[in-house]
């Protein structure tokens, strides 16, 4: 599957952005989807994940209550609504897809994902 992330940009602290990740190449609903981010000089950080059906969502502690992940399987797209943005949210945001079973899958582990988008830059100014 090919993933194309978009929607990043420059926003002031307290503002909002909505990221999109469009998938192509295989049945989108086969995949668990997630968002990661990477700030300069830091390791890639898991942000949020969503089950194939969209009924189950999971968040990292740093974004819980501010970010919302959702998906539209009819449009082959996963979204990340980001509210109350902070300067520390700055980074390159990546979407990722996995078909792995729960036996060898961890939402927060980058190694659990088989496909990655190219990333979209989010910059939050103070």
PDB file of N, CA and C in Angstrom, residues 15-108:
ATOM      1  N   UNK A  15      -3.590  26.755  18.295  1.00  0.00           N
ATOM      2  CA  UNK A  15      -4.342  26.560  17.065  1.00  0.00           C
ATOM      3  C   UNK A  15      -4.588  25.100  16.761  1.00  0.00           C
ATOM      4  N   UNK A  16      -5.147  24.866  15.576  1.00  0.00           N
ATOM      5  CA  UNK A  16      -5.528  23.521  15.164  1.00  0.00           C
ATOM      6  C   UNK A  16      -5.047  23.236  13.754  1.00  0.00           C
ATOM      7  N   UNK A  17      -4.829  21.973  13.485  1.00  0.00           N
ATOM      8  CA  UNK A  17      -4.533  21.480  12.147  1.00  0.00           C
ATOM      9  C   UNK A  17      -5.195  20.125  11.991  1.00  0.00           C
ATOM     10  N   UNK A  18      -5.497  19.765  10.747  1.00  0.00           N
ATOM     11  CA  UNK A  18      -6.028  18.447  10.445  1.00  0.00           C
ATOM     12  C   UNK A  18      -5.131  17.795   9.392  1.00  0.00           C
ATOM     13  N   UNK A  19      -4.527  16.699   9.763  1.00  0.00           N
ATOM     14  CA  UNK A  19      -3.703  15.945   8.838  1.00  0.00           C
ATOM     15  C   UNK A  19      -4.539  14.857   8.173  1.00  0.00           C
ATOM     16  N   UNK A  20      -4.174  14.550   6.935  1.00  0.00           N
ATOM     17  CA  UNK A  20      -4.815  13.466   6.202  1.00  0.00           C
ATOM     18  C   UNK A  20      -3.754  12.515   5.688  1.00  0.00           C
ATOM     19  N   UNK A  21      -4.131  11.260   5.559  1.00  0.00           N
ATOM     20  CA  UNK A  21      -3.245  10.265   4.978  1.00  0.00           C
ATOM     21  C   UNK A  21      -4.074   9.411   4.037  1.00  0.00           C
ATOM     22  N   UNK A  22      -3.812   9.552   2.755  1.00  0.00           N
ATOM     23  CA  UNK A  22      -4.553   8.816   1.742  1.00  0.00           C
ATOM     24  C   UNK A  22      -3.790   7.553   1.369  1.00  0.00           C
ATOM     25  N   UNK A  23      -4.511   6.444   1.302  1.00  0.00           N
ATOM     26  CA  UNK A  23      -3.904   5.156   0.998  1.00  0.00           C
ATOM     27  C   UNK A  23      -4.364   4.653  -0.360  1.00  0.00           C
ATOM     28  N   UNK A  24      -3.481   3.935  -1.020  1.00  0.00           N
ATOM     29  CA  UNK A  24      -3.834   3.326  -2.292  1.00  0.00           C
ATOM     30  C   UNK A  24      -3.076   2.025  -2.443  1.00  0.00           C
ATOM     31  N   UNK A  25      -3.610   1.134  -3.266  1.00  0.00           N
ATOM     32  CA  UNK A  25      -2.885  -0.069  -3.604  1.00  0.00           C
ATOM     33  C   UNK A  25      -3.422  -1.358  -3.022  1.00  0.00           C
ATOM     34  N   UNK A  26      -4.193  -1.267  -1.925  1.00  0.00           N
ATOM     35  CA  UNK A  26      -4.726  -2.482  -1.336  1.00  0.00           C
ATOM     36  C   UNK A  26      -5.942  -2.110  -0.520  1.00  0.00           C
ATOM     37  N   UNK A  27      -6.690  -3.080  -0.082  1.00  0.00           N
ATOM     38  CA  UNK A  27      -7.906  -2.790   0.674  1.00  0.00           C
ATOM     39  C   UNK A  27      -7.567  -2.066   1.967  1.00  0.00           C
ATOM     40  N   UNK A  28      -7.976  -0.824   2.045  1.00  0.00           N
ATOM     41  CA  UNK A  28      -7.605   0.033   3.170  1.00  0.00           C
ATOM     42  C   UNK A  28      -8.112  -0.518   4.490  1.00  0.00           C
ATOM     43  N   UNK A  29      -9.279  -1.108   4.484  1.00  0.00           N
ATOM     44  CA  UNK A  29      -9.868  -1.592   5.732  1.00  0.00           C
ATOM     45  C   UNK A  29      -9.144  -2.819   6.279  1.00  0.00           C
ATOM     46  N   UNK A  30      -8.160  -3.349   5.563  1.00  0.00           N
ATOM     47  CA  UNK A  30      -7.345  -4.442   6.092  1.00  0.00           C
ATOM     48  C   UNK A  30      -6.328  -3.949   7.120  1.00  0.00           C
ATOM     49  N   UNK A  31      -6.108  -2.638   7.156  1.00  0.00           N
ATOM     50  CA  UNK A  31      -4.982  -2.093   7.914  1.00  0.00           C
ATOM     51  C   UNK A  31      -5.385  -1.420   9.215  1.00  0.00           C
ATOM     52  N   UNK A  32      -4.617  -1.700  10.254  1.00  0.00           N
ATOM     53  CA  UNK A  32      -4.583  -0.812  11.397  1.00  0.00           C
ATOM     54  C   UNK A  32      -3.717   0.374  10.982  1.00  0.00           C
ATOM     55  N   UNK A  33      -4.120   1.561  11.413  1.00  0.00           N
ATOM     56  CA  UNK A  33      -3.412   2.775  11.006  1.00  0.00           C
ATOM     57  C   UNK A  33      -2.940   3.540  12.228  1.00  0.00           C
ATOM     58  N   UNK A  34      -1.883   4.291  12.048  1.00  0.00           N
ATOM     59  CA  UNK A  34      -1.335   5.066  13.154  1.00  0.00           C
ATOM     60  C   UNK A  34      -0.648   6.318  12.632  1.00  0.00           C
ATOM     61  N   UNK A  35      -0.444   7.233  13.553  1.00  0.00           N
ATOM     62  CA  UNK A  35       0.348   8.429  13.300  1.00  0.00           C
ATOM     63  C   UNK A  35       1.533   8.435  14.265  1.00  0.00           C
ATOM     64  N   UNK A  36       2.688   8.769  13.736  1.00  0.00           N
ATOM     65  CA  UNK A  36       3.899   8.995  14.513  1.00  0.00           C
ATOM     66  C   UNK A  36       4.397  10.405  14.197  1.00  0.00           C
ATOM     67  N   UNK A  37       5.282  10.882  15.029  1.00  0.00           N
ATOM     68  CA  UNK A  37       5.949  12.143  14.714  1.00  0.00           C
ATOM     69  C   UNK A  37       7.410  12.054  15.142  1.00  0.00           C
ATOM     70  N   UNK A  38       8.212  12.897  14.501  1.00  0.00           N
ATOM     71  CA  UNK A  38       9.627  12.945  14.844  1.00  0.00           C
ATOM     72  C   UNK A  38      10.094  14.384  14.858  1.00  0.00           C
ATOM     73  N   UNK A  39      10.554  14.818  16.021  1.00  0.00           N
ATOM     74  CA  UNK A  39      11.114  16.149  16.173  1.00  0.00           C
ATOM     75  C   UNK A  39      12.613  16.085  15.887  1.00  0.00           C
ATOM     76  N   UNK A  40      13.209  17.207  15.515  1.00  0.00           N
ATOM     77  CA  UNK A  40      14.648  17.218  15.237  1.00  0.00           C
ATOM     78  C   UNK A  40      15.459  16.704  16.417  1.00  0.00           C
ATOM     79  N   UNK A  41      16.341  15.759  16.151  1.00  0.00           N
ATOM     80  CA  UNK A  41      17.211  15.229  17.185  1.00  0.00           C
ATOM     81  C   UNK A  41      16.557  14.254  18.145  1.00  0.00           C
ATOM     82  N   UNK A  42      15.289  13.895  17.869  1.00  0.00           N
ATOM     83  CA  UNK A  42      14.575  12.981  18.759  1.00  0.00           C
ATOM     84  C   UNK A  42      14.136  11.730  18.010  1.00  0.00           C
ATOM     85  N   UNK A  43      13.814  10.712  18.771  1.00  0.00           N
ATOM     86  CA  UNK A  43      13.327   9.477  18.178  1.00  0.00           C
ATOM     87  C   UNK A  43      11.885   9.647  17.715  1.00  0.00           C
ATOM     88  N   UNK A  44      11.516   8.768  16.785  1.00  0.00           N
ATOM     89  CA  UNK A  44      10.135   8.790  16.314  1.00  0.00           C
ATOM     90  C   UNK A  44       9.202   8.392  17.454  1.00  0.00           C
ATOM     91  N   UNK A  45       8.142   9.160  17.614  1.00  0.00           N
ATOM     92  CA  UNK A  45       7.205   8.999  18.732  1.00  0.00           C
ATOM     93  C   UNK A  45       5.826   8.594  18.201  1.00  0.00           C
ATOM     94  N   UNK A  46       5.258   7.562  18.787  1.00  0.00           N
ATOM     95  CA  UNK A  46       3.900   7.168  18.431  1.00  0.00           C
ATOM     96  C   UNK A  46       2.899   8.165  18.994  1.00  0.00           C
ATOM     97  N   UNK A  47       1.932   8.565  18.174  1.00  0.00           N
ATOM     98  CA  UNK A  47       0.944   9.563  18.572  1.00  0.00           C
ATOM     99  C   UNK A  47      -0.426   8.939  18.796  1.00  0.00           C
ATOM    100  N   UNK A  48      -0.905   8.199  17.806  1.00  0.00           N
ATOM    101  CA  UNK A  48      -2.261   7.666  17.886  1.00  0.00           C
ATOM    102  C   UNK A  48      -2.409   6.484  16.935  1.00  0.00           C
ATOM    103  N   UNK A  49      -3.368   5.623  17.242  1.00  0.00           N
ATOM    104  CA  UNK A  49      -3.662   4.484  16.390  1.00  0.00           C
ATOM    105  C   UNK A  49      -5.153   4.232  16.318  1.00  0.00           C
ATOM    106  N   UNK A  50      -5.576   3.578  15.232  1.00  0.00           N
ATOM    107  CA  UNK A  50      -6.993   3.293  15.043  1.00  0.00           C
ATOM    108  C   UNK A  50      -7.131   1.917  14.407  1.00  0.00           C
ATOM    109  N   UNK A  51      -8.120   1.169  14.888  1.00  0.00           N
ATOM    110  CA  UNK A  51      -8.351  -0.177  14.366  1.00  0.00           C
ATOM    111  C   UNK A  51      -8.870  -0.128  12.938  1.00  0.00           C
ATOM    112  N   UNK A  52      -8.915  -1.281  12.285  1.00  0.00           N
ATOM    113  CA  UNK A  52      -9.334  -1.329  10.894  1.00  0.00           C
ATOM    114  C   UNK A  52     -10.749  -0.814  10.712  1.00  0.00           C
ATOM    115  N   UNK A  53     -11.608  -1.046  11.703  1.00  0.00           N
ATOM    116  CA  UNK A  53     -13.011  -0.623  11.598  1.00  0.00           C
ATOM    117  C   UNK A  53     -13.222   0.805  12.058  1.00  0.00           C
ATOM    118  N   UNK A  54     -12.273   1.336  12.801  1.00  0.00           N
ATOM    119  CA  UNK A  54     -12.427   2.677  13.356  1.00  0.00           C
ATOM    120  C   UNK A  54     -13.095   2.710  14.720  1.00  0.00           C
ATOM    121  N   UNK A  55     -13.483   1.570  15.223  1.00  0.00           N
ATOM    122  CA  UNK A  55     -14.207   1.542  16.495  1.00  0.00           C
ATOM    123  C   UNK A  55     -13.290   1.628  17.710  1.00  0.00           C
ATOM    124  N   UNK A  56     -12.003   1.384  17.504  1.00  0.00           N
ATOM    125  CA  UNK A  56     -11.051   1.403  18.613  1.00  0.00           C
ATOM    126  C   UNK A  56      -9.931   2.387  18.302  1.00  0.00           C
ATOM    127  N   UNK A  57      -9.716   3.323  19.226  1.00  0.00           N
ATOM    128  CA  UNK A  57      -8.648   4.313  19.049  1.00  0.00           C
ATOM    129  C   UNK A  57      -7.746   4.328  20.276  1.00  0.00           C
ATOM    130  N   UNK A  58      -6.508   4.737  20.061  1.00  0.00           N
ATOM    131  CA  UNK A  58      -5.507   4.721  21.119  1.00  0.00           C
ATOM    132  C   UNK A  58      -4.619   5.947  20.959  1.00  0.00           C
ATOM    133  N   UNK A  59      -4.166   6.513  22.096  1.00  0.00           N
ATOM    134  CA  UNK A  59      -3.387   7.739  22.042  1.00  0.00           C
ATOM    135  C   UNK A  59      -2.186   7.686  22.968  1.00  0.00           C
ATOM    136  N   UNK A  60      -1.136   8.375  22.542  1.00  0.00           N
ATOM    137  CA  UNK A  60      -0.013   8.573  23.422  1.00  0.00           C
ATOM    138  C   UNK A  60      -0.351   9.611  24.485  1.00  0.00           C
ATOM    139  N   UNK A  61       0.323   9.531  25.610  1.00  0.00           N
ATOM    140  CA  UNK A  61       0.007  10.424  26.730  1.00  0.00           C
ATOM    141  C   UNK A  61       0.191  11.891  26.372  1.00  0.00           C
ATOM    142  N   UNK A  62       1.136  12.193  25.506  1.00  0.00           N
ATOM    143  CA  UNK A  62       1.444  13.590  25.206  1.00  0.00           C
ATOM    144  C   UNK A  62       0.345  14.283  24.399  1.00  0.00           C
ATOM    145  N   UNK A  63      -0.542  13.527  23.773  1.00  0.00           N
ATOM    146  CA  UNK A  63      -1.565  14.138  22.920  1.00  0.00           C
ATOM    147  C   UNK A  63      -2.984  13.797  23.360  1.00  0.00           C
ATOM    148  N   UNK A  64      -3.116  12.949  24.366  1.00  0.00           N
ATOM    149  CA  UNK A  64      -4.440  12.513  24.810  1.00  0.00           C
ATOM    150  C   UNK A  64      -5.282  13.716  25.211  1.00  0.00           C
ATOM    151  N   UNK A  65      -6.505  13.765  24.696  1.00  0.00           N
ATOM    152  CA  UNK A  65      -7.404  14.867  25.003  1.00  0.00           C
ATOM    153  C   UNK A  65      -7.275  16.046  24.055  1.00  0.00           C
ATOM    154  N   UNK A  66      -6.229  16.075  23.231  1.00  0.00           N
ATOM    155  CA  UNK A  66      -6.045  17.178  22.283  1.00  0.00           C
ATOM    156  C   UNK A  66      -6.134  16.718  20.830  1.00  0.00           C
ATOM    157  N   UNK A  67      -5.701  15.511  20.563  1.00  0.00           N
ATOM    158  CA  UNK A  67      -5.698  14.980  19.196  1.00  0.00           C
ATOM    159  C   UNK A  67      -6.769  13.895  19.062  1.00  0.00           C
ATOM    160  N   UNK A  68      -7.305  13.791  17.855  1.00  0.00           N
ATOM    161  CA  UNK A  68      -8.298  12.758  17.557  1.00  0.00           C
ATOM    162  C   UNK A  68      -7.958  12.096  16.233  1.00  0.00           C
ATOM    163  N   UNK A  69      -7.854  10.774  16.262  1.00  0.00           N
ATOM    164  CA  UNK A  69      -7.620  10.016  15.036  1.00  0.00           C
ATOM    165  C   UNK A  69      -8.947   9.450  14.562  1.00  0.00           C
ATOM    166  N   UNK A  70      -9.136   9.455  13.255  1.00  0.00           N
ATOM    167  CA  UNK A  70     -10.357   8.893  12.679  1.00  0.00           C
ATOM    168  C   UNK A  70     -10.013   8.360  11.289  1.00  0.00           C
ATOM    169  N   UNK A  71     -10.946   7.613  10.717  1.00  0.00           N
ATOM    170  CA  UNK A  71     -10.717   7.092   9.373  1.00  0.00           C
ATOM    171  C   UNK A  71     -12.028   7.018   8.616  1.00  0.00           C
ATOM    172  N   UNK A  72     -11.899   7.097   7.312  1.00  0.00           N
ATOM    173  CA  UNK A  72     -13.036   6.933   6.418  1.00  0.00           C
ATOM    174  C   UNK A  72     -12.623   5.857   5.416  1.00  0.00           C
ATOM    175  N   UNK A  73     -13.083   4.635   5.623  1.00  0.00           N
ATOM    176  CA  UNK A  73     -12.663   3.532   4.770  1.00  0.00           C
ATOM    177  C   UNK A  73     -13.197   3.668   3.347  1.00  0.00           C
ATOM    178  N   UNK A  74     -14.302   4.372   3.192  1.00  0.00           N
ATOM    179  CA  UNK A  74     -14.838   4.600   1.850  1.00  0.00           C
ATOM    180  C   UNK A  74     -13.927   5.521   1.033  1.00  0.00           C
ATOM    181  N   UNK A  75     -13.192   6.384   1.739  1.00  0.00           N
ATOM    182  CA  UNK A  75     -12.278   7.329   1.075  1.00  0.00           C
ATOM    183  C   UNK A  75     -10.824   6.894   1.195  1.00  0.00           C
ATOM    184  N   UNK A  76     -10.585   5.738   1.823  1.00  0.00           N
ATOM    185  CA  UNK A  76      -9.216   5.241   2.007  1.00  0.00           C
ATOM    186  C   UNK A  76      -8.320   6.268   2.680  1.00  0.00           C
ATOM    187  N   UNK A  77      -8.835   6.912   3.702  1.00  0.00           N
ATOM    188  CA  UNK A  77      -8.117   8.008   4.332  1.00  0.00           C
ATOM    189  C   UNK A  77      -8.220   7.920   5.848  1.00  0.00           C
ATOM    190  N   UNK A  78      -7.109   8.227   6.497  1.00  0.00           N
ATOM    191  CA  UNK A  78      -7.087   8.370   7.950  1.00  0.00           C
ATOM    192  C   UNK A  78      -6.732   9.817   8.257  1.00  0.00           C
ATOM    193  N   UNK A  79      -7.298  10.331   9.340  1.00  0.00           N
ATOM    194  CA  UNK A  79      -7.145  11.736   9.711  1.00  0.00           C
ATOM    195  C   UNK A  79      -6.547  11.857  11.109  1.00  0.00           C
ATOM    196  N   UNK A  80      -5.925  12.993  11.343  1.00  0.00           N
ATOM    197  CA  UNK A  80      -5.492  13.349  12.683  1.00  0.00           C
ATOM    198  C   UNK A  80      -5.885  14.795  12.923  1.00  0.00           C
ATOM    199  N   UNK A  81      -6.901  14.991  13.738  1.00  0.00           N
ATOM    200  CA  UNK A  81      -7.323  16.332  14.134  1.00  0.00           C
ATOM    201  C   UNK A  81      -6.500  16.741  15.339  1.00  0.00           C
ATOM    202  N   UNK A  82      -5.792  17.840  15.211  1.00  0.00           N
ATOM    203  CA  UNK A  82      -4.905  18.298  16.265  1.00  0.00           C
ATOM    204  C   UNK A  82      -5.393  19.654  16.775  1.00  0.00           C
ATOM    205  N   UNK A  83      -5.788  19.696  18.024  1.00  0.00           N
ATOM    206  CA  UNK A  83      -6.264  20.914  18.664  1.00  0.00           C
ATOM    207  C   UNK A  83      -5.329  21.318  19.795  1.00  0.00           C
ATOM    208  N   UNK A  84      -5.454  22.560  20.220  1.00  0.00           N
ATOM    209  CA  UNK A  84      -4.652  23.074  21.337  1.00  0.00           C
ATOM    210  C   UNK A  84      -3.173  22.766  21.126  1.00  0.00           C
ATOM    211  N   UNK A  85      -2.693  23.073  19.953  1.00  0.00           N
ATOM    212  CA  UNK A  85      -1.318  22.734  19.613  1.00  0.00           C
ATOM    213  C   UNK A  85      -0.315  23.508  20.450  1.00  0.00           C
ATOM    214  N   UNK A  86       0.791  22.835  20.735  1.00  0.00           N
ATOM    215  CA  UNK A  86       1.870  23.401  21.542  1.00  0.00           C
ATOM    216  C   UNK A  86       3.164  23.401  20.730  1.00  0.00           C
ATOM    217  N   UNK A  87       4.108  24.244  21.068  1.00  0.00           N
ATOM    218  CA  UNK A  87       5.390  24.240  20.342  1.00  0.00           C
ATOM    219  C   UNK A  87       6.058  22.866  20.342  1.00  0.00           C
ATOM    220  N   UNK A  88       5.870  22.108  21.411  1.00  0.00           N
ATOM    221  CA  UNK A  88       6.490  20.785  21.476  1.00  0.00           C
ATOM    222  C   UNK A  88       5.814  19.767  20.564  1.00  0.00           C
ATOM    223  N   UNK A  89       4.736  20.138  19.903  1.00  0.00           N
ATOM    224  CA  UNK A  89       4.108  19.271  18.906  1.00  0.00           C
ATOM    225  C   UNK A  89       4.799  19.393  17.546  1.00  0.00           C
ATOM    226  N   UNK A  90       5.739  20.295  17.457  1.00  0.00           N
ATOM    227  CA  UNK A  90       6.461  20.489  16.193  1.00  0.00           C
ATOM    228  C   UNK A  90       7.228  19.237  15.792  1.00  0.00           C
ATOM    229  N   UNK A  91       7.156  18.916  14.508  1.00  0.00           N
ATOM    230  CA  UNK A  91       7.878  17.761  14.001  1.00  0.00           C
ATOM    231  C   UNK A  91       7.337  17.325  12.658  1.00  0.00           C
ATOM    232  N   UNK A  92       7.922  16.275  12.129  1.00  0.00           N
ATOM    233  CA  UNK A  92       7.419  15.655  10.912  1.00  0.00           C
ATOM    234  C   UNK A  92       6.470  14.536  11.331  1.00  0.00           C
ATOM    235  N   UNK A  93       5.278  14.580  10.795  1.00  0.00           N
ATOM    236  CA  UNK A  93       4.248  13.614  11.138  1.00  0.00           C
ATOM    237  C   UNK A  93       4.134  12.566  10.030  1.00  0.00           C
ATOM    238  N   UNK A  94       4.142  11.316  10.448  1.00  0.00           N
ATOM    239  CA  UNK A  94       4.093  10.192   9.516  1.00  0.00           C
ATOM    240  C   UNK A  94       2.855   9.337   9.797  1.00  0.00           C
ATOM    241  N   UNK A  95       2.210   8.884   8.746  1.00  0.00           N
ATOM    242  CA  UNK A  95       1.187   7.873   8.911  1.00  0.00           C
ATOM    243  C   UNK A  95       1.804   6.507   8.601  1.00  0.00           C
ATOM    244  N   UNK A  96       1.237   5.483   9.209  1.00  0.00           N
ATOM    245  CA  UNK A  96       1.776   4.139   9.062  1.00  0.00           C
ATOM    246  C   UNK A  96       0.644   3.124   9.051  1.00  0.00           C
ATOM    247  N   UNK A  97       0.887   2.002   8.387  1.00  0.00           N
ATOM    248  CA  UNK A  97      -0.142   0.972   8.244  1.00  0.00           C
ATOM    249  C   UNK A  97       0.418  -0.393   8.623  1.00  0.00           C
ATOM    250  N   UNK A  98      -0.454  -1.209   9.220  1.00  0.00           N
ATOM    251  CA  UNK A  98      -0.048  -2.552   9.623  1.00  0.00           C
ATOM    252  C   UNK A  98      -1.188  -3.535   9.417  1.00  0.00           C
ATOM    253  N   UNK A  99      -0.825  -4.741   8.972  1.00  0.00           N
ATOM    254  CA  UNK A  99      -1.800  -5.831   8.886  1.00  0.00           C
ATOM    255  C   UNK A  99      -1.510  -6.911   9.923  1.00  0.00           C
ATOM    256  N   UNK A 100      -0.595  -6.658  10.827  1.00  0.00           N
ATOM    257  CA  UNK A 100      -0.168  -7.690  11.780  1.00  0.00           C
ATOM    258  C   UNK A 100      -1.266  -8.007  12.771  1.00  0.00           C
ATOM    259  N   UNK A 101      -1.206  -9.208  13.276  1.00  0.00           N
ATOM    260  CA  UNK A 101      -2.171  -9.623  14.278  1.00  0.00           C
ATOM    261  C   UNK A 101      -1.730  -9.145  15.649  1.00  0.00           C
ATOM    262  N   UNK A 102      -2.637  -9.222  16.610  1.00  0.00           N
ATOM    263  CA  UNK A 102      -2.321  -8.759  17.959  1.00  0.00           C
ATOM    264  C   UNK A 102      -1.150  -9.518  18.556  1.00  0.00           C
ATOM    265  N   UNK A 103      -0.880 -10.719  18.065  1.00  0.00           N
ATOM    266  CA  UNK A 103       0.206 -11.519  18.618  1.00  0.00           C
ATOM    267  C   UNK A 103       1.541 -10.827  18.450  1.00  0.00           C
ATOM    268  N   UNK A 104       1.748 -10.166  17.320  1.00  0.00           N
ATOM    269  CA  UNK A 104       3.043  -9.520  17.063  1.00  0.00           C
ATOM    270  C   UNK A 104       2.867  -8.047  16.719  1.00  0.00           C
ATOM    271  N   UNK A 105       1.919  -7.418  17.401  1.00  0.00           N
ATOM    272  CA  UNK A 105       1.638  -6.026  17.120  1.00  0.00           C
ATOM    273  C   UNK A 105       1.574  -5.221  18.405  1.00  0.00           C
ATOM    274  N   UNK A 106       2.228  -4.076  18.393  1.00  0.00           N
ATOM    275  CA  UNK A 106       2.124  -3.115  19.484  1.00  0.00           C
ATOM    276  C   UNK A 106       1.884  -1.757  18.864  1.00  0.00           C
ATOM    277  N   UNK A 107       0.829  -1.087  19.283  1.00  0.00           N
ATOM    278  CA  UNK A 107       0.464   0.197  18.684  1.00  0.00           C
ATOM    279  C   UNK A 107       1.639   1.171  18.668  1.00  0.00           C
ATOM    280  N   UNK A 108       2.403   1.222  19.758  1.00  0.00           N
ATOM    281  CA  UNK A 108       3.418   2.229  19.954  1.00  0.00           C
ATOM    282  C   UNK A 108       4.763   1.903  19.295  1.00  0.00           C
TER     283      UNK A 108
END
